[in-house]
């Protein structure tokens, strides 16, 4: 488990093998959050470089929007740190892979999350149109995270 918080808990750096469920738990202990997915056994890095669309994306944006830097091993074997403003970081933030191996990502954090609620629901396929229309017309003032 490779999760390191900055001294003031405003950023977190996660290793390539960190799972979303582990990071959710660590963030909740510090009253912080990221727009991560509901799949606890999925890698944070894999989820993020795919864009990172989560249940709270309507309110907080995509997981890739919160990336501030990345450590990667390039094809020539060199280890580089790329930061916000670098073209390579822009590529990693949803542009896909193929440029190297990501060793870690650093994220800015959502501060002072008031509370987290987890729930799920099941509906018949016939109700899907009505439910999606309702969901699209309502911006909820809550933050939802799933483990």
PDB file of C-alpha atoms in Angstrom:
ATOM      1  CA  UNK A   1       0.000   0.000   0.000  1.00  0.00           C
ATOM      2  CA  UNK A   2       1.660   3.225  -1.164  1.00  0.00           C
ATOM      3  CA  UNK A   3      -0.333   6.297  -0.089  1.00  0.00           C
ATOM      4  CA  UNK A   4       1.502   9.413   1.098  1.00  0.00           C
ATOM      5  CA  UNK A   5      -0.208  12.621   2.206  1.00  0.00           C
ATOM      6  CA  UNK A   6       1.396  16.063   2.214  1.00  0.00           C
ATOM      7  CA  UNK A   7       1.977  17.644   5.638  1.00  0.00           C
ATOM      8  CA  UNK A   8      -1.162  19.781   5.373  1.00  0.00           C
ATOM      9  CA  UNK A   9      -3.275  16.999   3.749  1.00  0.00           C
ATOM     10  CA  UNK A  10      -3.822  19.114   0.627  1.00  0.00           C
ATOM     11  CA  UNK A  11      -2.249  16.513  -1.696  1.00  0.00           C
ATOM     12  CA  UNK A  12      -1.833  12.764  -1.846  1.00  0.00           C
ATOM     13  CA  UNK A  13       0.652  10.693  -3.847  1.00  0.00           C
ATOM     14  CA  UNK A  14      -0.321   7.139  -4.722  1.00  0.00           C
ATOM     15  CA  UNK A  15       1.768   4.333  -6.145  1.00  0.00           C
ATOM     16  CA  UNK A  16       0.777   2.515  -9.303  1.00  0.00           C
ATOM     17  CA  UNK A  17      -0.615  -0.478  -7.404  1.00  0.00           C
ATOM     18  CA  UNK A  18      -2.871   1.518  -5.051  1.00  0.00           C
ATOM     19  CA  UNK A  19      -6.488   0.380  -5.222  1.00  0.00           C
ATOM     20  CA  UNK A  20      -9.385   2.830  -5.095  1.00  0.00           C
ATOM     21  CA  UNK A  21     -10.939   1.190  -2.030  1.00  0.00           C
ATOM     22  CA  UNK A  22      -7.727   1.644  -0.025  1.00  0.00           C
ATOM     23  CA  UNK A  23      -7.483   5.285  -1.056  1.00  0.00           C
ATOM     24  CA  UNK A  24     -11.166   5.945  -0.232  1.00  0.00           C
ATOM     25  CA  UNK A  25     -10.555   4.682   3.326  1.00  0.00           C
ATOM     26  CA  UNK A  26      -7.362   6.734   3.761  1.00  0.00           C
ATOM     27  CA  UNK A  27      -9.063   9.888   2.448  1.00  0.00           C
ATOM     28  CA  UNK A  28     -12.119   9.454   4.669  1.00  0.00           C
ATOM     29  CA  UNK A  29      -9.863   9.203   7.735  1.00  0.00           C
ATOM     30  CA  UNK A  30      -8.566  12.709   6.888  1.00  0.00           C
ATOM     31  CA  UNK A  31     -11.945  14.141   5.873  1.00  0.00           C
ATOM     32  CA  UNK A  32     -10.762  14.528   2.280  1.00  0.00           C
ATOM     33  CA  UNK A  33     -12.009  13.140  -1.021  1.00  0.00           C
ATOM     34  CA  UNK A  34     -11.264  12.648  -4.706  1.00  0.00           C
ATOM     35  CA  UNK A  35     -13.708  11.870  -7.495  1.00  0.00           C
ATOM     36  CA  UNK A  36     -12.786   8.184  -7.585  1.00  0.00           C
ATOM     37  CA  UNK A  37     -14.902   5.319  -8.823  1.00  0.00           C
ATOM     38  CA  UNK A  38     -17.078   2.792  -7.059  1.00  0.00           C
ATOM     39  CA  UNK A  39     -14.774  -0.134  -7.835  1.00  0.00           C
ATOM     40  CA  UNK A  40     -12.621  -0.693  -4.765  1.00  0.00           C
ATOM     41  CA  UNK A  41     -10.410  -3.281  -6.453  1.00  0.00           C
ATOM     42  CA  UNK A  42      -9.542  -1.084  -9.466  1.00  0.00           C
ATOM     43  CA  UNK A  43      -6.201   0.730  -9.576  1.00  0.00           C
ATOM     44  CA  UNK A  44      -6.334   4.484  -8.940  1.00  0.00           C
ATOM     45  CA  UNK A  45      -3.815   5.041 -11.757  1.00  0.00           C
ATOM     46  CA  UNK A  46      -5.735   2.920 -14.268  1.00  0.00           C
ATOM     47  CA  UNK A  47      -9.014   4.621 -13.423  1.00  0.00           C
ATOM     48  CA  UNK A  48      -7.452   8.088 -13.653  1.00  0.00           C
ATOM     49  CA  UNK A  49      -5.612   7.749 -16.975  1.00  0.00           C
ATOM     50  CA  UNK A  50      -8.858   6.515 -18.500  1.00  0.00           C
ATOM     51  CA  UNK A  51     -10.325   9.918 -17.581  1.00  0.00           C
ATOM     52  CA  UNK A  52     -11.781   8.987 -14.222  1.00  0.00           C
ATOM     53  CA  UNK A  53     -15.524   9.556 -14.546  1.00  0.00           C
ATOM     54  CA  UNK A  54     -17.094   8.872 -11.153  1.00  0.00           C
ATOM     55  CA  UNK A  55     -20.383   9.253  -9.349  1.00  0.00           C
ATOM     56  CA  UNK A  56     -19.327  12.689  -8.052  1.00  0.00           C
ATOM     57  CA  UNK A  57     -17.937  13.937 -11.386  1.00  0.00           C
ATOM     58  CA  UNK A  58     -20.922  16.229 -11.962  1.00  0.00           C
ATOM     59  CA  UNK A  59     -19.956  18.157  -8.851  1.00  0.00           C
ATOM     60  CA  UNK A  60     -16.147  17.795  -8.652  1.00  0.00           C
ATOM     61  CA  UNK A  61     -15.030  16.944 -12.198  1.00  0.00           C
ATOM     62  CA  UNK A  62     -13.019  13.952 -13.373  1.00  0.00           C
ATOM     63  CA  UNK A  63     -10.276  12.230 -11.397  1.00  0.00           C
ATOM     64  CA  UNK A  64      -7.752  13.269 -14.061  1.00  0.00           C
ATOM     65  CA  UNK A  65      -8.612  16.939 -13.371  1.00  0.00           C
ATOM     66  CA  UNK A  66      -7.122  16.594  -9.870  1.00  0.00           C
ATOM     67  CA  UNK A  67      -3.710  15.231 -10.997  1.00  0.00           C
ATOM     68  CA  UNK A  68      -0.928  17.718 -10.214  1.00  0.00           C
ATOM     69  CA  UNK A  69       2.111  15.590 -11.103  1.00  0.00           C
ATOM     70  CA  UNK A  70       3.216  12.125 -12.123  1.00  0.00           C
ATOM     71  CA  UNK A  71       6.391  10.060 -11.874  1.00  0.00           C
ATOM     72  CA  UNK A  72       6.907   7.906 -14.954  1.00  0.00           C
ATOM     73  CA  UNK A  73       9.599   5.687 -16.424  1.00  0.00           C
ATOM     74  CA  UNK A  74      10.077   6.583 -20.093  1.00  0.00           C
ATOM     75  CA  UNK A  75      10.923   4.082 -22.813  1.00  0.00           C
ATOM     76  CA  UNK A  76      14.628   4.961 -22.504  1.00  0.00           C
ATOM     77  CA  UNK A  77      14.548   3.874 -18.825  1.00  0.00           C
ATOM     78  CA  UNK A  78      14.748   7.351 -17.326  1.00  0.00           C
ATOM     79  CA  UNK A  79      12.534   8.296 -14.380  1.00  0.00           C
ATOM     80  CA  UNK A  80      10.944  11.719 -14.786  1.00  0.00           C
ATOM     81  CA  UNK A  81       8.520  13.810 -12.759  1.00  0.00           C
ATOM     82  CA  UNK A  82       6.056  15.745 -14.851  1.00  0.00           C
ATOM     83  CA  UNK A  83       4.014  18.586 -13.403  1.00  0.00           C
ATOM     84  CA  UNK A  84       0.991  20.659 -14.285  1.00  0.00           C
ATOM     85  CA  UNK A  85       1.735  22.637 -17.419  1.00  0.00           C
ATOM     86  CA  UNK A  86       3.876  19.906 -19.028  1.00  0.00           C
ATOM     87  CA  UNK A  87       2.499  18.504 -22.292  1.00  0.00           C
ATOM     88  CA  UNK A  88       3.182  14.946 -21.146  1.00  0.00           C
ATOM     89  CA  UNK A  89       0.969  15.381 -18.071  1.00  0.00           C
ATOM     90  CA  UNK A  90      -1.826  16.640 -20.297  1.00  0.00           C
ATOM     91  CA  UNK A  91      -1.460  13.454 -22.341  1.00  0.00           C
ATOM     92  CA  UNK A  92      -1.671  11.238 -19.253  1.00  0.00           C
ATOM     93  CA  UNK A  93      -4.765  13.031 -17.966  1.00  0.00           C
ATOM     94  CA  UNK A  94      -7.176  11.070 -20.108  1.00  0.00           C
ATOM     95  CA  UNK A  95      -5.157  10.993 -23.307  1.00  0.00           C
ATOM     96  CA  UNK A  96      -4.126   7.384 -22.844  1.00  0.00           C
ATOM     97  CA  UNK A  97      -0.862   5.601 -22.364  1.00  0.00           C
ATOM     98  CA  UNK A  98       2.007   4.514 -24.547  1.00  0.00           C
ATOM     99  CA  UNK A  99       4.625   7.011 -23.365  1.00  0.00           C
ATOM    100  CA  UNK A 100       5.974   5.183 -20.344  1.00  0.00           C
ATOM    101  CA  UNK A 101       5.113   3.390 -17.133  1.00  0.00           C
ATOM    102  CA  UNK A 102       3.423   5.424 -14.422  1.00  0.00           C
ATOM    103  CA  UNK A 103       5.093   4.900 -11.049  1.00  0.00           C
ATOM    104  CA  UNK A 104       2.942   7.344  -9.065  1.00  0.00           C
ATOM    105  CA  UNK A 105       0.381  10.123  -9.384  1.00  0.00           C
ATOM    106  CA  UNK A 106      -0.054  13.133  -7.109  1.00  0.00           C
ATOM    107  CA  UNK A 107      -3.516  14.619  -6.668  1.00  0.00           C
ATOM    108  CA  UNK A 108      -4.839  17.800  -5.123  1.00  0.00           C
ATOM    109  CA  UNK A 109      -7.585  16.933  -2.632  1.00  0.00           C
ATOM    110  CA  UNK A 110     -11.159  18.027  -2.040  1.00  0.00           C
ATOM    111  CA  UNK A 111     -10.999  19.548   1.467  1.00  0.00           C
ATOM    112  CA  UNK A 112     -13.436  19.245   4.331  1.00  0.00           C
ATOM    113  CA  UNK A 113     -15.983  16.851   2.918  1.00  0.00           C
ATOM    114  CA  UNK A 114     -19.090  17.278   5.106  1.00  0.00           C
ATOM    115  CA  UNK A 115     -20.143  13.623   4.957  1.00  0.00           C
ATOM    116  CA  UNK A 116     -20.096  10.620   2.674  1.00  0.00           C
ATOM    117  CA  UNK A 117     -23.049   8.343   1.987  1.00  0.00           C
ATOM    118  CA  UNK A 118     -22.986   5.076   0.103  1.00  0.00           C
ATOM    119  CA  UNK A 119     -26.038   3.561  -1.548  1.00  0.00           C
ATOM    120  CA  UNK A 120     -27.152   1.634  -4.587  1.00  0.00           C
ATOM    121  CA  UNK A 121     -30.429   1.028  -6.352  1.00  0.00           C
ATOM    122  CA  UNK A 122     -31.902  -1.390  -8.838  1.00  0.00           C
ATOM    123  CA  UNK A 123     -34.692  -0.662 -11.305  1.00  0.00           C
ATOM    124  CA  UNK A 124     -36.350  -2.527 -14.127  1.00  0.00           C
ATOM    125  CA  UNK A 125     -35.056  -1.734 -17.605  1.00  0.00           C
ATOM    126  CA  UNK A 126     -38.426  -0.186 -18.451  1.00  0.00           C
ATOM    127  CA  UNK A 127     -37.862   2.552 -15.860  1.00  0.00           C
ATOM    128  CA  UNK A 128     -34.401   3.505 -17.184  1.00  0.00           C
ATOM    129  CA  UNK A 129     -35.572   6.382 -19.399  1.00  0.00           C
ATOM    130  CA  UNK A 130     -37.576   8.012 -16.595  1.00  0.00           C
ATOM    131  CA  UNK A 131     -34.784   7.577 -14.025  1.00  0.00           C
ATOM    132  CA  UNK A 132     -32.055   8.933 -16.312  1.00  0.00           C
ATOM    133  CA  UNK A 133     -34.220  11.914 -17.247  1.00  0.00           C
ATOM    134  CA  UNK A 134     -34.815  12.694 -13.541  1.00  0.00           C
ATOM    135  CA  UNK A 135     -31.122  12.279 -12.708  1.00  0.00           C
ATOM    136  CA  UNK A 136     -30.097  14.566 -15.566  1.00  0.00           C
ATOM    137  CA  UNK A 137     -32.461  17.302 -14.354  1.00  0.00           C
ATOM    138  CA  UNK A 138     -31.282  17.314 -10.731  1.00  0.00           C
ATOM    139  CA  UNK A 139     -27.973  18.508  -9.372  1.00  0.00           C
ATOM    140  CA  UNK A 140     -27.693  16.997  -5.939  1.00  0.00           C
ATOM    141  CA  UNK A 141     -26.000  18.972  -3.164  1.00  0.00           C
ATOM    142  CA  UNK A 142     -24.445  15.857  -1.696  1.00  0.00           C
ATOM    143  CA  UNK A 143     -21.205  14.095  -2.368  1.00  0.00           C
ATOM    144  CA  UNK A 144     -21.431  10.370  -2.911  1.00  0.00           C
ATOM    145  CA  UNK A 145     -18.500   7.954  -2.784  1.00  0.00           C
ATOM    146  CA  UNK A 146     -18.658   4.215  -3.175  1.00  0.00           C
ATOM    147  CA  UNK A 147     -16.339   1.510  -1.887  1.00  0.00           C
TER     148      UNK A 147
END
